Coordinates of C-alpha atoms and ligand atoms in Angstrom, one line a residue:
M1 CA 95.6 106.4 73.2
A2 CA 98.0 109.3 73.9
A3 CA 101.8 109.0 75.5
L4 CA 104.0 111.4 76.7
L5 CA 107.2 110.6 77.3
A6 CA 109.7 113.0 78.8
H7 CA 113.3 113.0 77.7
G8 CA 115.9 115.3 78.6
S9 CA 114.6 118.7 78.1
H10 CA 112.2 117.9 75.5
C11 CA 109.0 115.9 75.4
F12 CA 108.0 113.5 72.9
Y13 CA 104.2 113.4 72.6
S14 CA 103.2 110.5 70.5
M15 CA 99.3 109.4 69.8
T16 CA 97.9 106.8 67.4
E17 CA 94.1 106.9 66.6
I18 CA 94.5 110.1 64.7
Y19 CA 93.5 107.7 61.5
R20 CA 89.7 107.3 63.2
G21 CA 88.7 111.0 63.0
M22 CA 90.5 111.2 66.9
Q23 CA 92.8 113.2 65.4
H24 CA 95.0 115.6 67.9
P25 CA 93.5 119.5 67.5
C26 CA 97.2 120.2 66.4
L27 CA 96.5 117.9 63.4
K28 CA 93.2 118.0 62.6
A29 CA 93.4 120.5 59.6
S30 CA 96.0 118.7 57.9
S31 CA 94.7 116.1 55.4
I32 CA 97.3 114.0 53.6
N33 CA 98.4 115.6 50.4
K34 CA 97.6 113.2 47.9
A35 CA 99.8 114.9 45.1
S36 CA 102.9 113.3 47.2
N37 CA 100.8 110.5 49.1
P38 CA 98.5 109.2 46.9
G39 CA 96.5 106.0 48.7
W40 CA 98.3 107.2 52.3
R41 CA 96.8 108.5 55.5
I42 CA 98.1 109.2 58.9
A43 CA 98.3 106.5 61.4
R44 CA 100.2 107.9 63.7
A45 CA 102.3 111.1 64.5
H46 CA 105.2 111.9 67.2
L47 CA 105.3 115.5 68.2
S48 CA 108.6 117.1 69.8
C49 CA 107.7 119.7 72.7
P50 CA 110.4 122.0 74.0
L51 CA 109.0 122.7 77.5
S52 CA 110.8 121.1 80.3
T53 CA 108.2 119.4 82.2
R54 CA 106.0 116.4 81.5
P55 CA 102.7 118.2 82.8
A56 CA 103.2 121.3 80.8
C57 CA 103.7 119.4 77.5
Y58 CA 100.8 117.5 78.5
A59 CA 98.8 120.5 78.6
A60 CA 100.5 122.1 75.5
A61 CA 99.9 119.3 73.2
R62 CA 96.2 119.0 74.5
T63 CA 95.4 122.5 73.8
C64 CA 97.8 122.6 70.9
T65 CA 99.8 125.4 72.2
G66 CA 103.6 126.1 72.5
R67 CA 106.3 125.0 70.0
L68 CA 105.3 121.5 69.1
T69 CA 107.3 120.2 66.2
V70 CA 106.3 117.2 64.2
T71 CA 109.1 114.6 64.1
S72 CA 107.6 112.1 62.5
V73 CA 104.6 111.0 60.7
V74 CA 103.6 107.3 60.0
L75 CA 101.5 106.9 57.1
K76 CA 99.3 103.9 56.2
N77 CA 98.3 102.4 53.0
A78 CA 94.9 102.7 52.6
D79 CA 94.6 99.2 50.6
S80 CA 96.8 97.2 52.8
A81 CA 98.3 96.7 56.4
S82 CA 102.0 98.1 55.3
Y83 CA 103.4 100.8 56.9
S84 CA 106.2 103.3 55.8
S85 CA 107.3 106.2 57.6
K86 CA 108.2 109.4 56.6
R87 CA 110.2 111.4 59.1
I88 CA 109.5 115.1 58.6
H89 CA 112.0 117.5 60.2
Q90 CA 110.1 120.6 60.8
G91 CA 111.8 124.1 62.8
P92 CA 110.2 124.7 65.9
S93 CA 106.5 125.5 65.0
S94 CA 104.6 127.8 67.0
L95 CA 101.0 126.8 67.7
V96 CA 98.5 129.6 69.0
A97 CA 95.7 128.3 70.8
T98 CA 93.2 128.5 67.7
S99 CA 96.1 127.4 64.9
R100 CA 96.7 124.4 63.6
F101 CA 99.8 122.7 61.5
V102 CA 99.2 125.0 58.1
G103 CA 101.1 124.8 55.0
R104 CA 104.3 122.6 54.2
R105 CA 104.0 119.9 51.7
V106 CA 106.1 117.3 52.7
P107 CA 109.2 117.3 50.2
A108 CA 108.4 115.0 47.1
S109 CA 112.1 113.8 47.5
S110 CA 111.5 112.6 51.2
R111 CA 111.9 108.7 51.1
L112 CA 109.5 106.6 52.4
V113 CA 111.6 104.5 54.8
R114 CA 109.9 101.3 55.3
T115 CA 109.5 99.6 58.7
P116 CA 110.9 96.4 59.4
A117 CA 108.2 93.9 58.5
A118 CA 106.8 91.1 60.8
V119 CA 105.8 91.5 64.6
P120 CA 105.7 95.3 64.7
E121 CA 103.9 95.9 61.8
F122 CA 101.6 93.0 62.8
L123 CA 101.0 94.9 66.0
A124 CA 100.5 98.2 64.3
S125 CA 97.8 97.0 62.2
L126 CA 95.9 95.8 65.0
A127 CA 96.5 98.9 66.9
V128 CA 94.5 100.8 64.3
S129 CA 92.2 98.1 63.3
T130 CA 88.6 99.1 63.6
Y131 CA 88.1 95.8 65.8
R132 CA 91.0 96.4 68.1
D133 CA 88.8 96.5 71.0
Y134 CA 87.2 93.2 70.3
Y135 CA 90.8 91.7 70.0
V136 CA 91.8 92.9 73.2
V137 CA 88.6 91.5 75.0
A138 CA 89.4 88.4 73.2
L139 CA 93.0 88.4 74.4
A140 CA 92.2 89.2 78.0
A141 CA 89.3 86.7 78.5
V142 CA 91.7 83.7 77.0
G143 CA 94.2 85.2 79.4
A144 CA 92.1 84.9 82.4
A145 CA 91.1 81.3 81.7
V146 CA 94.6 80.5 81.1
W147 CA 95.9 82.4 84.0
V148 CA 93.3 80.5 86.2
K149 CA 94.3 77.4 84.8
I150 CA 98.0 77.6 85.6
F151 CA 97.2 78.2 88.9
D152 CA 95.0 74.9 89.2
L153 CA 97.5 73.0 87.9
L154 CA 100.1 74.2 90.2
A155 CA 97.8 73.4 93.1
V156 CA 97.1 70.2 91.7
K157 CA 100.6 69.2 91.2
G158 CA 101.5 70.2 94.7
V159 CA 103.8 72.9 93.8
L160 CA 101.4 75.7 95.2
E161 CA 99.3 75.1 98.7
Q162 CA 95.9 75.3 97.3
K163 CA 95.0 78.4 99.7
L164 CA 98.0 79.9 98.5
S165 CA 97.2 79.5 95.0
R166 CA 93.8 80.8 95.4
K167 CA 95.2 84.1 96.7
L168 CA 97.6 84.5 94.1
V169 CA 94.7 84.5 91.7
H170 CA 93.1 86.8 93.9
T171 CA 96.5 89.3 94.2
T172 CA 97.0 88.9 90.2
S173 CA 94.1 88.9 88.4
G174 CA 92.7 92.5 88.9
P175 CA 96.0 94.2 88.4
L176 CA 96.8 92.1 85.2
F177 CA 93.2 92.9 84.2
L178 CA 93.9 97.0 84.6
L179 CA 96.9 96.3 82.5
T180 CA 94.9 95.4 79.3
W181 CA 93.3 98.7 79.8
T182 CA 95.9 100.6 78.4
L183 CA 95.7 98.1 75.1
F184 CA 92.1 99.6 74.6
S185 CA 91.5 102.4 72.1
A186 CA 90.0 105.7 72.9
A187 CA 86.9 104.9 71.9
P188 CA 84.1 105.9 74.1
S189 CA 82.6 102.5 74.2
A190 CA 86.1 100.7 75.1
R191 CA 85.5 101.1 78.7
Y192 CA 82.3 99.0 78.4
L193 CA 84.0 96.4 76.0
A194 CA 86.7 96.1 78.4
A195 CA 83.9 95.5 81.4
V196 CA 82.8 92.4 79.3
V197 CA 85.6 90.5 80.7
P198 CA 85.0 90.4 84.7
M199 CA 81.3 90.0 83.3
L200 CA 82.5 86.9 81.5
N201 CA 84.2 85.8 84.2
G202 CA 81.5 86.4 86.6
I203 CA 79.2 84.2 84.2
R204 CA 81.5 81.4 84.4
L205 CA 81.5 81.3 88.1
L206 CA 77.8 81.6 88.4
A207 CA 77.6 79.0 85.9
V208 CA 79.9 76.7 88.0
G209 CA 79.1 77.8 91.6
S210 CA 75.4 77.1 90.9
G211 CA 76.1 73.4 89.1
L212 CA 74.8 74.2 86.0
V213 CA 78.5 73.7 84.5
R214 CA 81.3 71.6 85.8
D215 CA 84.8 72.8 86.1
Q216 CA 86.6 71.4 89.1
G217 CA 89.6 73.2 88.0
L218 CA 88.0 76.5 88.7
V219 CA 86.7 75.1 92.0
K220 CA 89.7 74.4 93.3
S221 CA 91.6 77.4 91.8
V222 CA 89.1 79.8 93.2
S223 CA 87.5 78.3 96.4
R224 CA 88.8 77.9 99.9
S225 CA 87.2 74.3 100.7
G226 CA 86.4 73.0 96.9
D227 CA 83.1 73.6 97.7
R228 CA 81.6 74.9 94.1
G229 CA 79.1 77.3 96.3
E230 CA 81.9 79.6 97.6
L231 CA 82.5 80.6 93.8
L232 CA 78.8 82.5 94.4
K233 CA 80.6 84.5 97.3
G234 CA 84.1 86.3 97.6
P235 CA 85.1 85.1 93.9
L236 CA 81.9 86.6 92.2
V237 CA 82.0 90.0 94.6
Y238 CA 85.5 89.8 93.2
V239 CA 84.9 90.1 89.6
A240 CA 81.6 92.5 90.2
A241 CA 84.1 95.1 91.8
L242 CA 86.3 94.9 88.5
V243 CA 83.4 95.2 86.3
A244 CA 82.2 98.5 88.5
A245 CA 86.0 99.8 88.7
T246 CA 85.9 99.4 84.8
A247 CA 82.6 100.9 84.0
L248 CA 82.5 103.9 86.5
S249 CA 86.1 105.0 86.5
W250 CA 88.1 103.5 83.8
R251 CA 91.3 105.8 82.6
D252 CA 89.4 108.7 83.2
N253 CA 90.9 109.0 87.0
P254 CA 92.9 107.1 89.3
A255 CA 90.1 105.9 91.7
G256 CA 89.6 102.6 89.7
L257 CA 93.1 101.8 89.9
I258 CA 93.2 102.4 93.4
A259 CA 90.1 100.3 94.2
V260 CA 91.2 97.4 92.7
S261 CA 94.8 97.9 94.0
M262 CA 93.3 97.7 97.5
M263 CA 91.4 95.0 96.8
C264 CA 94.1 92.7 94.9
G265 CA 97.5 94.2 96.1
G266 CA 96.3 94.9 99.5
D267 CA 93.5 92.5 100.9
G268 CA 95.3 90.0 98.5
L269 CA 98.6 90.1 100.3
A270 CA 97.1 90.5 103.6
D271 CA 95.8 87.0 103.6
I272 CA 99.3 85.6 102.4
V273 CA 101.4 87.6 104.8
G274 CA 98.9 87.3 107.7
R275 CA 98.6 83.4 107.4
R276 CA 102.2 82.9 107.2
W277 CA 103.3 85.4 109.4
G278 CA 100.4 86.6 111.6
A279 CA 99.8 84.2 114.6
A280 CA 102.2 85.8 117.1
A281 CA 100.5 89.2 116.9
K282 CA 96.7 89.2 116.5
L283 CA 94.7 92.6 116.1
P284 CA 92.8 93.7 119.4
W285 CA 89.9 94.4 117.6
N286 CA 90.0 91.2 115.6
N287 CA 91.3 87.8 116.6
A288 CA 90.8 86.7 113.3
K289 CA 93.4 89.0 111.7
S290 CA 96.8 90.2 112.4
W291 CA 99.5 93.1 112.5
A292 CA 101.6 91.5 109.9
G293 CA 98.4 91.0 107.6
S294 CA 97.5 94.4 108.1
F295 CA 100.8 96.1 107.2
A296 CA 101.1 93.8 104.2
M297 CA 97.7 94.9 103.0
L298 CA 99.1 98.7 103.6
V299 CA 102.0 98.5 101.6
G300 CA 100.9 96.2 99.2
G301 CA 97.8 98.5 98.3
Y302 CA 99.9 101.6 98.5
G303 CA 102.6 100.1 96.1
M304 CA 100.2 98.5 93.5
S305 CA 98.1 101.9 93.4
Y306 CA 101.2 104.0 93.2
G307 CA 102.8 102.1 90.4
L308 CA 99.4 101.7 88.1
I309 CA 99.0 105.6 88.6
L310 CA 102.7 106.6 87.5
L311 CA 101.8 104.1 84.4
F312 CA 98.7 105.2 83.5
C313 CA 99.5 108.9 84.2
N314 CA 102.7 108.6 82.0
L315 CA 100.8 106.9 79.2
G316 CA 98.9 110.2 78.8
F317 CA 95.5 108.6 80.0
F318 CA 95.1 111.2 83.1
S319 CA 97.5 114.2 84.3
C320 CA 100.8 113.1 86.5
Y321 CA 99.9 114.4 89.8
P322 CA 102.5 116.2 92.3
P323 CA 104.3 113.6 93.5
A324 CA 103.8 115.1 96.9
A325 CA 99.8 115.3 96.6
L326 CA 100.0 111.9 95.5
L327 CA 101.9 109.9 98.0
S328 CA 100.3 111.3 100.7
C329 CA 96.6 110.9 99.3
L330 CA 97.4 107.5 98.4
G331 CA 98.8 107.0 102.4
A332 CA 95.4 108.2 103.5
I333 CA 93.5 106.2 101.2
A334 CA 95.5 102.8 101.9
L335 CA 95.6 103.5 105.5
A336 CA 91.6 103.6 105.5
A337 CA 91.2 100.7 103.6
T338 CA 93.4 98.7 105.4
I339 CA 91.4 99.7 108.6
V340 CA 88.1 98.8 107.2
E341 CA 89.7 95.4 106.0
S342 CA 90.9 94.4 109.4
L343 CA 87.4 95.0 111.3
P344 CA 85.4 91.9 111.8
I345 CA 82.6 92.8 109.4
N346 CA 83.3 89.9 106.9
Q347 CA 80.2 88.3 107.6
V348 CA 78.2 91.3 107.2
L349 CA 79.9 92.6 104.4
D350 CA 82.4 90.9 102.0
D351 CA 86.1 93.0 102.3
N352 CA 85.6 92.9 98.2
V353 CA 83.2 95.4 98.2
S354 CA 84.1 97.5 101.6
V355 CA 87.6 97.8 100.7
P356 CA 87.0 98.9 96.9
L357 CA 84.5 101.1 98.0
V358 CA 86.5 102.6 100.6
A359 CA 89.2 103.4 98.7
G360 CA 87.3 104.5 95.6
C361 CA 85.3 106.9 97.2
L362 CA 88.5 108.3 99.1
S363 CA 90.0 108.5 95.8
M364 CA 87.6 110.7 94.2
L365 CA 87.4 113.0 97.2
L366 CA 90.8 113.6 98.1
L367 CA 92.7 113.3 94.5
P368 CA 92.0 116.0 92.6
Q369 CA 90.2 115.4 89.3
P370 CA 92.7 115.3 86.3
V371 CA 90.5 117.9 84.7
E372 CA 91.4 120.3 87.2
A373 CA 95.0 119.3 87.3
V374 CA 95.2 120.1 83.3
A375 CA 93.4 122.9 83.6
E376 CA 95.7 124.4 86.2
L377 CA 98.6 122.7 83.9
A378 CA 97.2 124.4 80.5
V379 CA 97.4 128.0 82.3
A380 CA 101.3 127.5 82.9
A381 CA 101.5 125.8 79.0
T382 CA 99.5 128.8 77.7
M383 CA 102.0 131.4 79.6
A384 CA 104.9 129.2 78.3
A385 CA 103.4 129.2 74.8
A386 CA 102.9 133.2 74.7
A387 CA 106.1 133.5 75.5
A388 CA 107.3 130.8 72.9
A389 CA 105.3 132.3 70.1
A390 CA 106.8 135.9 70.7
T391 CA 110.1 134.4 69.3
A392 CA 109.0 131.6 67.1
T393 CA 107.9 131.8 63.6
P394 CA 104.9 130.3 62.2
V395 CA 105.4 127.2 60.5
G396 CA 103.2 124.3 59.8
L397 CA 102.5 121.0 58.2
V398 CA 100.2 119.9 55.6
L399 CA 100.4 116.6 54.8
Ligands
LIG421 C1 89.7 83.9 94.0 C2 89.1 85.2 93.8 C3 88.5 85.9 94.7 C4 88.3 85.4 96.3 O1 88.1 86.7 96.9 P1 88.2 86.7 98.6 O2 86.9 85.5 98.8 O3 89.6 85.7 98.5 O4 88.4 87.3 99.0 C5 89.7 85.9 92.4 C6 88.6 85.2 91.3 C7 89.1 85.3 90.1 C8 88.5 85.1 88.8 C9 87.7 83.7 88.9 C10 89.2 85.5 87.1 C11 89.1 86.8 87.2 C12 89.8 87.3 85.8 C13 89.8 88.9 85.8 C14 88.5 89.4 85.6 C15 90.5 89.0 84.3 C16 91.9 88.9 84.5 C17 92.7 89.1 82.9 C18 94.1 89.1 82.8 C19 94.5 89.3 81.4 C20 94.5 87.8 83.8
CDP422 N1 94.6 91.9 108.1 C1 94.7 90.6 107.8 C2 93.8 89.8 107.0 C3 94.0 88.6 106.6 N2 95.1 87.6 107.6 C4 95.0 86.4 107.4 O1 94.3 85.9 106.3 C5 93.2 85.0 106.6 C6 91.9 85.1 105.5 O2 91.6 86.7 105.7 P1 90.5 87.1 105.1 O3 89.2 86.4 106.1 O4 90.2 88.7 105.1 O5 90.3 86.4 103.6 P2 89.7 86.6 102.8 O6 87.9 87.2 102.9 O7 90.5 88.0 102.3 O8 89.5 85.7 101.6 C7 92.8 85.4 108.0 O9 92.3 84.2 108.5 C8 94.1 85.7 108.6 O10 94.9 84.4 108.8 C9 95.4 88.3 108.2 O11 96.2 88.0 109.4 N3 95.7 89.6 108.7

């Protein structure tokens, strides 16, 4: 997983997973110098990049160009989960496209600073564990069951009206699931492991909805009328949409984030707001829906999409789009999804299909694929690197 944070005039590019052979191109030549670090291997490294904009930094770090400086390297002791960090203060190192960190042994005198023990170390050991993705699947699956149970209890105890409880499950489960995507590794199989979570929930809905398994709590928290058969309709389609968004889009582009945000933050909020404040002004073309509900759909879907895209691009999963382009494209997508949701077609096509489908397809059409965005950025970074390389002295790092 890579994360790029801009701080002042520098960008700090931090990455994990390099221990798994997923090494960053800048570091792949380096191997820990056995003489000074016997038994240790790289767990993660932090690079400082003096370019002023995040996208240029991102492209520079991805293409190993520009003046990247290694600011710290965390070594993992091969025979234990313990971590120590070794801070390496290099002068600005000029890296041209084909070069890698070459040549400087870490001074034997540099002190291994033991990071504080307890939770951070435990989490860090999970982050580099071979079984990390399986841990995340287990966490999300348990989280889903607990989350639904919480709303069931709130409805049973009368804290929340049953319809509101159900819609809050609808509105929140999807984005919470998307947030678990950030915990998965960069392994190609991660997206398919992530899809197991909604699949498990789909199997649960099928088992309870068909009567194979009895679970009144689930029936009450996700059905409108308490009829278990309802679980085989909207809720089942909802988790199927999550499976599709995970497998087809994942963290490669914002389409999956937008599709789920429109289904959850949009359609979920439309119901909550529309039931509460929509009675006075119904839609001319659909008397079952209201202007208030549709406005909530537009705003809720737009806001959730924008927030998630900002989070994911700042975590480095895909390039951050120019704000003006992102805001205008999102506006068009949210408007289209809102119009589709307002149509009286629910009996023909569940809006847990029509809304994410329209939003996802429009996202793929309107938002330039991140790889194109990176190509533009890489050109900018290479030009910056050419200027930087002219002045920098080749310095490198071998660990
Ligand atoms: C009530 C739901 C859909 C109904 O849609 P509609 O008919 O009103 O249009 C939502 C059903 C949610 C499902 C039972 C649980 C989904 C959990 C999700 C896959 C994972 C969440 C993980 C997170 C950590 C909470
Ligand atoms: N655009 C909308 C959407 C829903 N609503 C309200 O929310 C209720 C449920 O909406 P819906 O039939 O789309 O429910 P789901 O199919 O999303 O569960 C409607 O009967 C309206 O009272 C609204 O007023 N305006």
